[in-house]
Amino acid sequence: MLYWLYGRPIDPTVRWIRDKFARRAELAEANEKVLRAGFNYGNTVRIFQSVYEVPPARLEPGLYRNLDGNGAIALALASIAQRSGMTVVLGSYPITPASTVLHACSRLKPYGVVAYQARTRSRVSVRHSARPSPGHSG
């Protein structure tokens, strides 16, 4: 239905579905049917008053990063550590959807972020450190 609402063509996704499930024709067919049904439902019922046209983005050539909210949280913690000169400790219990924050922070130790994976929810705590972070430049 979102394809209809935003005026997006479904053909590229249909091609992706067929490629993705090339070895399982029944799954490809089922996914394509659901996609087309949602598009047709939006077109037939018209429960929304407007259809939105989102033009392609005009971007300068370059290297871009796809960043979701959890990745942004991890980078924000690294930024806090760098700007404050202190180590930031993330104590987390690995549970969806927060697990990706823990995973991202585990790669940010050089930037002053320490990730602690608790075994149980009751072991998660917050710790403040006055030590300068390893990557702090002052």
Coordinates of C-alpha atoms in Angstrom, one line a residue:
M1 CA 0.0 0.0 0.0
L2 CA 2.9 2.4 0.7
Y3 CA 4.0 2.0 -3.0
W4 CA 0.6 3.3 -4.0
L5 CA 0.6 6.0 -1.3
Y6 CA 4.0 7.4 -2.4
G7 CA 3.5 6.8 -6.1
R8 CA 6.4 4.4 -6.3
P9 CA 6.7 1.8 -9.1
I10 CA 6.5 -1.8 -7.8
D11 CA 8.4 -3.4 -10.8
P12 CA 11.9 -3.0 -9.3
T13 CA 10.7 -4.7 -6.1
V14 CA 9.0 -7.5 -8.1
R15 CA 12.3 -8.1 -10.0
W16 CA 14.1 -8.2 -6.6
I17 CA 11.6 -10.7 -5.2
R18 CA 11.9 -12.9 -8.2
D19 CA 15.7 -12.8 -7.9
K20 CA 15.7 -13.3 -4.2
F21 CA 13.4 -16.3 -4.3
A22 CA 14.5 -17.7 -7.7
R23 CA 15.0 -21.2 -6.2
R24 CA 11.6 -21.1 -4.4
A25 CA 9.0 -20.1 -7.0
E26 CA 6.2 -20.5 -4.5
L27 CA 7.7 -17.9 -2.2
A28 CA 8.4 -15.5 -5.0
E29 CA 4.8 -15.9 -6.2
A30 CA 3.4 -15.4 -2.7
N31 CA 5.5 -12.3 -2.0
E32 CA 4.6 -10.8 -5.4
K33 CA 0.9 -11.4 -4.8
V34 CA 1.0 -9.7 -1.4
L35 CA 2.9 -6.8 -2.8
R36 CA 0.4 -6.3 -5.7
A37 CA -2.6 -6.8 -3.4
G38 CA -1.4 -4.0 -1.1
F39 CA -0.8 -1.7 -4.1
N40 CA -4.2 -2.6 -5.6
Y41 CA -6.0 -2.2 -2.2
G42 CA -4.7 1.3 -1.8
N43 CA -5.6 2.2 -5.4
T44 CA -9.1 0.7 -5.0
V45 CA -10.1 1.8 -1.5
R46 CA -8.4 5.2 -1.5
I47 CA -8.6 5.6 2.3
F48 CA -6.0 8.4 2.0
Q49 CA -7.1 11.7 0.5
S50 CA -3.7 12.3 -1.2
V51 CA -1.0 10.4 -3.0
Y52 CA 2.5 11.8 -2.3
E53 CA 5.1 12.1 -5.1
V54 CA 8.6 11.7 -3.8
P55 CA 11.1 12.7 -6.5
P56 CA 14.5 11.0 -6.6
A57 CA 17.1 12.7 -4.5
R58 CA 19.6 14.9 -6.3
L59 CA 22.8 14.0 -4.6
E60 CA 26.4 15.0 -5.4
P61 CA 28.6 12.0 -6.3
G62 CA 30.3 10.7 -3.3
L63 CA 30.4 8.2 -0.5
Y64 CA 27.2 8.0 1.6
R65 CA 26.2 6.0 4.6
N66 CA 22.8 4.5 5.3
L67 CA 22.2 5.4 9.0
D68 CA 19.2 4.2 11.1
G69 CA 18.2 5.4 14.5
N70 CA 20.2 2.8 16.5
G71 CA 23.4 3.5 14.5
A72 CA 22.8 7.2 15.2
I73 CA 22.6 6.5 18.9
A74 CA 25.9 4.7 18.8
L75 CA 27.6 7.5 16.9
A76 CA 26.1 10.0 19.3
L77 CA 27.7 8.2 22.2
A78 CA 31.1 8.3 20.4
S79 CA 30.6 12.0 19.8
I80 CA 29.8 12.5 23.5
A81 CA 32.9 10.6 24.5
Q82 CA 35.1 12.6 22.1
R83 CA 33.7 16.0 23.0
S84 CA 33.6 15.5 26.7
G85 CA 37.0 13.7 27.0
M86 CA 35.3 11.0 29.1
T87 CA 34.7 7.3 28.5
V88 CA 31.0 6.5 27.8
V89 CA 29.9 3.1 29.0
L90 CA 26.8 1.5 27.5
G91 CA 25.4 -1.3 29.7
S92 CA 22.9 -3.2 27.7
Y93 CA 21.0 -6.5 27.7
P94 CA 20.9 -7.9 24.1
I95 CA 17.2 -7.7 23.2
T96 CA 15.7 -6.6 19.9
P97 CA 15.6 -3.8 18.9
A98 CA 18.3 -2.4 21.2
S99 CA 20.8 -5.2 20.2
T100 CA 22.1 -3.2 17.2
V101 CA 23.1 -0.3 19.5
L102 CA 25.2 -2.7 21.6
H103 CA 26.7 -4.2 18.5
A104 CA 27.6 -0.8 17.0
C105 CA 29.0 0.4 20.3
S106 CA 31.2 -2.6 20.6
R107 CA 33.2 -1.3 17.6
L108 CA 33.6 2.2 19.0
K109 CA 36.1 1.5 21.8
P110 CA 38.9 3.5 20.0
Y111 CA 36.5 6.5 20.2
G112 CA 35.8 6.2 24.0
V113 CA 32.8 4.0 24.0
V114 CA 32.8 0.9 26.1
A115 CA 30.0 -1.6 25.5
Y116 CA 29.0 -4.0 28.4
Q117 CA 26.7 -6.8 27.5
A118 CA 24.8 -7.9 30.6
R119 CA 23.8 -11.5 31.1
T120 CA 20.5 -10.5 32.6
R121 CA 18.4 -7.3 32.6
S122 CA 19.0 -6.8 36.3
R123 CA 22.8 -6.5 35.8
V124 CA 22.5 -3.5 33.5
S125 CA 23.7 -0.3 35.2
V126 CA 25.0 3.1 34.3
R127 CA 28.5 4.1 35.1
H128 CA 30.1 7.5 34.9
S129 CA 33.9 7.8 34.3
A130 CA 36.0 10.8 34.7
R131 CA 38.9 9.2 32.8
P132 CA 39.8 10.8 29.5
S133 CA 38.6 8.7 26.5
P134 CA 41.3 7.1 24.4
G135 CA 40.6 9.1 21.3
H136 CA 40.1 12.5 23.0
S137 CA 42.1 15.3 21.5
G138 CA 41.4 17.8 24.2

